[in-house]
mmCIF file of N, CA and C in Angstrom:
data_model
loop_
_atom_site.group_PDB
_atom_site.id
_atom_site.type_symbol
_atom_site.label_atom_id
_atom_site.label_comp_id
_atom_site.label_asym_id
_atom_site.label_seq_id
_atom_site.Cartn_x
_atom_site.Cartn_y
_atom_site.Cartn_z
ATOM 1 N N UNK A 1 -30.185 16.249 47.809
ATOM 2 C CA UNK A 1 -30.524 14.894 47.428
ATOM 3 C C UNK A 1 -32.032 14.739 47.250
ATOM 4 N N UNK A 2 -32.570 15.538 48.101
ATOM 5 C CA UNK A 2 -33.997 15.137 48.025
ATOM 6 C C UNK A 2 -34.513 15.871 46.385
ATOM 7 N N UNK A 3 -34.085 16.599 45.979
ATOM 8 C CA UNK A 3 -34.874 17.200 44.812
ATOM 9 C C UNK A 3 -34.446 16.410 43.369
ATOM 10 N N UNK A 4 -33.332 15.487 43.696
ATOM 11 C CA UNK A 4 -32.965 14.393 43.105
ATOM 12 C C UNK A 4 -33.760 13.258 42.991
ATOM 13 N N UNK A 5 -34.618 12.681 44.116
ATOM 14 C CA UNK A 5 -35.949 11.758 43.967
ATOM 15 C C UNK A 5 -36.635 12.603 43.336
ATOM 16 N N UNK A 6 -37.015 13.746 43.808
ATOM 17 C CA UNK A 6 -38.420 14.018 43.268
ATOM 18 C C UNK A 6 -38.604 14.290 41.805
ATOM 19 N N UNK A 7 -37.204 14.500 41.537
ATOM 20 C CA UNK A 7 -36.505 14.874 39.698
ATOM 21 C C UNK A 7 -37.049 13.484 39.081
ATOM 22 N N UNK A 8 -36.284 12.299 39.451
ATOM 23 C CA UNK A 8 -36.492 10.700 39.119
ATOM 24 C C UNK A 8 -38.298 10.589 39.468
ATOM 25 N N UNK A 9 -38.998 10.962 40.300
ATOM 26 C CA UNK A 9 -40.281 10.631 40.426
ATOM 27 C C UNK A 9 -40.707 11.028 38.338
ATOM 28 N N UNK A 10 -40.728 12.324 38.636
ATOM 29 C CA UNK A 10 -41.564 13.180 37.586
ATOM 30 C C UNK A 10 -40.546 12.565 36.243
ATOM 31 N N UNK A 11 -39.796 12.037 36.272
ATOM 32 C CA UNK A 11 -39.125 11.688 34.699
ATOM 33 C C UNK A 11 -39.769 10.512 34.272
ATOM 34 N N UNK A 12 -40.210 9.596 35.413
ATOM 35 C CA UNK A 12 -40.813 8.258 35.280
ATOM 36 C C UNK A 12 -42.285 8.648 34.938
ATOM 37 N N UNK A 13 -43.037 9.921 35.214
ATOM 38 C CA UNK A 13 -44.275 10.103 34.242
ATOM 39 C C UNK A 13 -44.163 9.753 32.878
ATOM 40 N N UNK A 14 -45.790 10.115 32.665
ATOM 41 C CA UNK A 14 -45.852 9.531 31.305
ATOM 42 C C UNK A 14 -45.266 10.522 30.566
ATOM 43 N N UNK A 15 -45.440 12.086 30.421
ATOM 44 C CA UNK A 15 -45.507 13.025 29.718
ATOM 45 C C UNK A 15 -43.967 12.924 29.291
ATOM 46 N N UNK A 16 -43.019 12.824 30.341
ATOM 47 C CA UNK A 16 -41.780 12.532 30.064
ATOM 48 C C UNK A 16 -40.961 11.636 29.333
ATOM 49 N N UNK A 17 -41.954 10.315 30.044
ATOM 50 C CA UNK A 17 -41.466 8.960 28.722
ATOM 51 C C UNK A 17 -41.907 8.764 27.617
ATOM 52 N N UNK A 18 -43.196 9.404 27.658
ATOM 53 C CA UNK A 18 -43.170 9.724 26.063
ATOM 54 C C UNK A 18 -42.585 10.281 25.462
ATOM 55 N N UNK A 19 -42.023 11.564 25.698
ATOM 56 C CA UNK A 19 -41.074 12.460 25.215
ATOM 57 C C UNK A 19 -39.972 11.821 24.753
ATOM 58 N N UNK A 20 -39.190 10.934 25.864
ATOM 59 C CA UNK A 20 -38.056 9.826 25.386
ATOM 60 C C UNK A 20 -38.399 9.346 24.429
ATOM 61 N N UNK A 21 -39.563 8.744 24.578
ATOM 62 C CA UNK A 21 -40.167 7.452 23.343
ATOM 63 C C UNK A 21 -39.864 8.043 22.263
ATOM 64 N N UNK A 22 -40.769 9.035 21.927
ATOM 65 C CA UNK A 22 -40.409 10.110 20.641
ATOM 66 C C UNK A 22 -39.086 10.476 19.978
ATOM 67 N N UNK A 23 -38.167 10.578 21.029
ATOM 68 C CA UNK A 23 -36.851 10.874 20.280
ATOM 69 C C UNK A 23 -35.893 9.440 20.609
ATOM 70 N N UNK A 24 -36.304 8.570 20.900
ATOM 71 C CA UNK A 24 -35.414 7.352 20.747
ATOM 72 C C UNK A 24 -36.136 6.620 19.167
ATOM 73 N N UNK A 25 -37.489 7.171 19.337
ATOM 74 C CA UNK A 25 -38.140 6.598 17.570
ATOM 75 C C UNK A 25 -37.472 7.149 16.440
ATOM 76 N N UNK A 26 -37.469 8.667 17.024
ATOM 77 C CA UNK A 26 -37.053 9.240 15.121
ATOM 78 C C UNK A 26 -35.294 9.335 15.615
ATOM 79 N N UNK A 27 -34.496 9.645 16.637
ATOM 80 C CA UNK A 27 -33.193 9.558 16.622
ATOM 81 C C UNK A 27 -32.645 7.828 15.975
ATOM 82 N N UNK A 28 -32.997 7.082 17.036
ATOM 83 C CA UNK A 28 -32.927 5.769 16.735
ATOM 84 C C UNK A 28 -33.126 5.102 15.213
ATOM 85 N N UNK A 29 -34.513 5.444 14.781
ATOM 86 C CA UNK A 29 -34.224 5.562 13.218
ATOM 87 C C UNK A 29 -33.045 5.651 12.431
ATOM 88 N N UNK A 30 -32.830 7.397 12.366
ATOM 89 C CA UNK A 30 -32.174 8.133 11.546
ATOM 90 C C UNK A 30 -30.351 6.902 11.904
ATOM 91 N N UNK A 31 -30.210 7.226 13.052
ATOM 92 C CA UNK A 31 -29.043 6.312 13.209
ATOM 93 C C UNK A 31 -29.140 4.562 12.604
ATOM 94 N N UNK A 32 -29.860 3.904 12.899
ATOM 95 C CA UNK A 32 -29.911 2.635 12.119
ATOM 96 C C UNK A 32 -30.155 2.764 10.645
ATOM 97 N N UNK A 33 -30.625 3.715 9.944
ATOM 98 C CA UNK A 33 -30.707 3.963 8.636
ATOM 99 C C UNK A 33 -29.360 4.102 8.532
ATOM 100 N N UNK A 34 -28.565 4.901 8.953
ATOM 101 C CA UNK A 34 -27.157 5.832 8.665
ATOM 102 C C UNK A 34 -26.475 4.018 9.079
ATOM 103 N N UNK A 35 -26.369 3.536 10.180
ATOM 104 C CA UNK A 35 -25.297 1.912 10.728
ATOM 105 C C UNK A 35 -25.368 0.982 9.498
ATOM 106 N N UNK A 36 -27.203 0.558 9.206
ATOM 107 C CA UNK A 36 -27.172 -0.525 8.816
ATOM 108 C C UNK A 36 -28.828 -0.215 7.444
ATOM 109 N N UNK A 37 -28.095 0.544 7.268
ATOM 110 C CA UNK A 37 -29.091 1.347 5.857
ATOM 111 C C UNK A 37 -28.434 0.272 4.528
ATOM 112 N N UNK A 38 -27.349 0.082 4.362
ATOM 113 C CA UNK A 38 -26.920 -0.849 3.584
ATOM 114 C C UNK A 38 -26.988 -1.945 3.750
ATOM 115 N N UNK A 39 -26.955 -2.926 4.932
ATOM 116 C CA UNK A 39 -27.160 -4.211 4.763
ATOM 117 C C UNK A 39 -28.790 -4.568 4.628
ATOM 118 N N UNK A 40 -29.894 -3.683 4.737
ATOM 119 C CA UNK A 40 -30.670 -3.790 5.058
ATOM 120 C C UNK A 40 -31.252 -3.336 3.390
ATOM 121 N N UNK A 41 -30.829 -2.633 2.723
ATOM 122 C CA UNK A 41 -31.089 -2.730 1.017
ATOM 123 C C UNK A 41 -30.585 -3.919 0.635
ATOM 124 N N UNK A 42 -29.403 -4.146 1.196
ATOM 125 C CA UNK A 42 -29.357 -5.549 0.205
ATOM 126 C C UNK A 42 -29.262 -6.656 0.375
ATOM 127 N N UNK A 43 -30.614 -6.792 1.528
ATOM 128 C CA UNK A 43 -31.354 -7.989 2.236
ATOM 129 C C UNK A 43 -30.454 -8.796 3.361
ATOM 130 N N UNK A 44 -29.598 -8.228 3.882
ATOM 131 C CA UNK A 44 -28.548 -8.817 4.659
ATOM 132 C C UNK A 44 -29.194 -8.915 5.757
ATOM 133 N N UNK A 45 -28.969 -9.877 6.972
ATOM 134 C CA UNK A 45 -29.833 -9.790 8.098
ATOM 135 C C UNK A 45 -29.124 -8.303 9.057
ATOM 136 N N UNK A 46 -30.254 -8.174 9.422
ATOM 137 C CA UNK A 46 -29.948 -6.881 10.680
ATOM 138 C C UNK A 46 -29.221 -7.354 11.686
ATOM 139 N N UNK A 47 -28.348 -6.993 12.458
ATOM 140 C CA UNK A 47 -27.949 -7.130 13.506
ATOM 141 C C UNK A 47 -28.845 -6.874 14.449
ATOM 142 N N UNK A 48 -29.671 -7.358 15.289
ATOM 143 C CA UNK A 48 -30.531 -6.978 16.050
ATOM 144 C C UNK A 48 -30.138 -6.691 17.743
ATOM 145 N N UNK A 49 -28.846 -6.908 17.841
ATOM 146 C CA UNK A 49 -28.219 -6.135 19.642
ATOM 147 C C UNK A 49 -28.032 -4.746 18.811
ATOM 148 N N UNK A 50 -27.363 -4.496 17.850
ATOM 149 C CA UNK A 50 -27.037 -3.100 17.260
ATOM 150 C C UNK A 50 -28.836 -2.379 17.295
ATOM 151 N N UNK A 51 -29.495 -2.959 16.395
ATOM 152 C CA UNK A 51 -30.810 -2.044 16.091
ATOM 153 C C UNK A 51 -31.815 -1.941 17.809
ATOM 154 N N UNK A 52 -31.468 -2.282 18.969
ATOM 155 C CA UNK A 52 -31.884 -2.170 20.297
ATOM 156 C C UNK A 52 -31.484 -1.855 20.526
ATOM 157 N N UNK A 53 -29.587 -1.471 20.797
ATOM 158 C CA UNK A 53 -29.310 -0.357 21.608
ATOM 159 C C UNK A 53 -29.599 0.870 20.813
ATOM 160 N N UNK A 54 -29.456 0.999 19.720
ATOM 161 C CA UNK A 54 -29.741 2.202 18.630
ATOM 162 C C UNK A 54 -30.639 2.914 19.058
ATOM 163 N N UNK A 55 -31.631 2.371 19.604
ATOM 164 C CA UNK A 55 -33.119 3.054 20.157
ATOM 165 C C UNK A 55 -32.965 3.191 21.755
ATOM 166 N N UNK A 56 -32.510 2.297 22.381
ATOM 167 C CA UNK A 56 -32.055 2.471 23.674
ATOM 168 C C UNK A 56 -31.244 3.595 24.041
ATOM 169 N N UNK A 57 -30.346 3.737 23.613
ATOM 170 C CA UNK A 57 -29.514 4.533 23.781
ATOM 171 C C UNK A 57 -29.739 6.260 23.616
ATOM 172 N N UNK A 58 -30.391 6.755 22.873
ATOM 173 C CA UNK A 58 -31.521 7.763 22.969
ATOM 174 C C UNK A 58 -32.489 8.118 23.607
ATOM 175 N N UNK A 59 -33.399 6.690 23.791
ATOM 176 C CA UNK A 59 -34.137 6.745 25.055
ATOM 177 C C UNK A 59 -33.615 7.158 26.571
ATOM 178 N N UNK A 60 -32.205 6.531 26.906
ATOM 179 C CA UNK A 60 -31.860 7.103 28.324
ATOM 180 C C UNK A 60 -31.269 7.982 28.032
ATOM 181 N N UNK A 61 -30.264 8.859 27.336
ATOM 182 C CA UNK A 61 -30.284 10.193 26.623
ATOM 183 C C UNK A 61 -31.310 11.129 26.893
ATOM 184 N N UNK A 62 -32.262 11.004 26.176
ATOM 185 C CA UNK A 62 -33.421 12.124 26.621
ATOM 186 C C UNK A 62 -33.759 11.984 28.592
ATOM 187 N N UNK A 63 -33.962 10.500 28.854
ATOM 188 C CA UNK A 63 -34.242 10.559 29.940
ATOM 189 C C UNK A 63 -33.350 11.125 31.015
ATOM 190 N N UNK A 64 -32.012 11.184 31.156
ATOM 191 C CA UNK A 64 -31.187 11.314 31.609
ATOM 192 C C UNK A 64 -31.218 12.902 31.967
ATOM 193 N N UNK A 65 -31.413 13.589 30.830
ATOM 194 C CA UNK A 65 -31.471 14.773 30.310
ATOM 195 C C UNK A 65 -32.453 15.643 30.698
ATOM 196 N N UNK A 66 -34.037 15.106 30.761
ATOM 197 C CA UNK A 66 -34.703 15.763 31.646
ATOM 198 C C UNK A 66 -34.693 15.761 32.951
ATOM 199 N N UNK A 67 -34.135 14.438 33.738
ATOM 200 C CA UNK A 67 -33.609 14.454 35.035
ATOM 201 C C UNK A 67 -32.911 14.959 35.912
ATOM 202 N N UNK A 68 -31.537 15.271 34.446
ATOM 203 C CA UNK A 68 -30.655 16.454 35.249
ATOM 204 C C UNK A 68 -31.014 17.226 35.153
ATOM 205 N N UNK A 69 -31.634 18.211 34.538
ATOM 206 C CA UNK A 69 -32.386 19.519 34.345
ATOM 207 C C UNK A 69 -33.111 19.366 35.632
ATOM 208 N N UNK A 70 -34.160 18.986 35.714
ATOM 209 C CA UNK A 70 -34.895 18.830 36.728
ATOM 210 C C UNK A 70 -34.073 18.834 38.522
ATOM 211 N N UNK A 71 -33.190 18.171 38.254
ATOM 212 C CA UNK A 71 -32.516 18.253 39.504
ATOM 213 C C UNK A 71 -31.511 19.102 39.799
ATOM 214 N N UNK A 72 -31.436 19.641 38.581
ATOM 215 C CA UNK A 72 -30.252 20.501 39.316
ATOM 216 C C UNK A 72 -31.130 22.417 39.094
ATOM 217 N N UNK A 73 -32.187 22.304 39.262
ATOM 218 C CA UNK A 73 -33.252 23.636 38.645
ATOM 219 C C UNK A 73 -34.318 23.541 39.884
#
């Protein structure tokens, strides 16, 4: 358990959340282009709970991801 905090300490750095940041930007993208790439050519409003989790959802993805690595290594 304990190498489980110290996993969650070091994911909450910066070096790490940036890393998230980075792939919730260009994943998150590529997916809202691919959801709502069409309503968005032809001026339709965005769904905007869809285009936040879109990016969210990548973000704890990566984060998740270096955590378990980290904790279970």
């Amino acid at each position: 358990m304990r190498e489980r905090g110290a996993a969650l300490r070091t994911v909450v750095r910066p070096p790490i959340v940036t890393r998230s940041i980075w792939v919730a930007l260009i994943v998150g993208t590529i997916l809202n282009v691919i959801n709502q790439g069409d309503r968005f050519a032809a001026g339709a409003p965005l769904d905007w709970g869809k285009l936040g989790l879109t990016y969210a959802v990548p973000f704890l993805v990566a984060s998740f991801g270096a955590w378990s690595a980290l904790a279970s290594g």
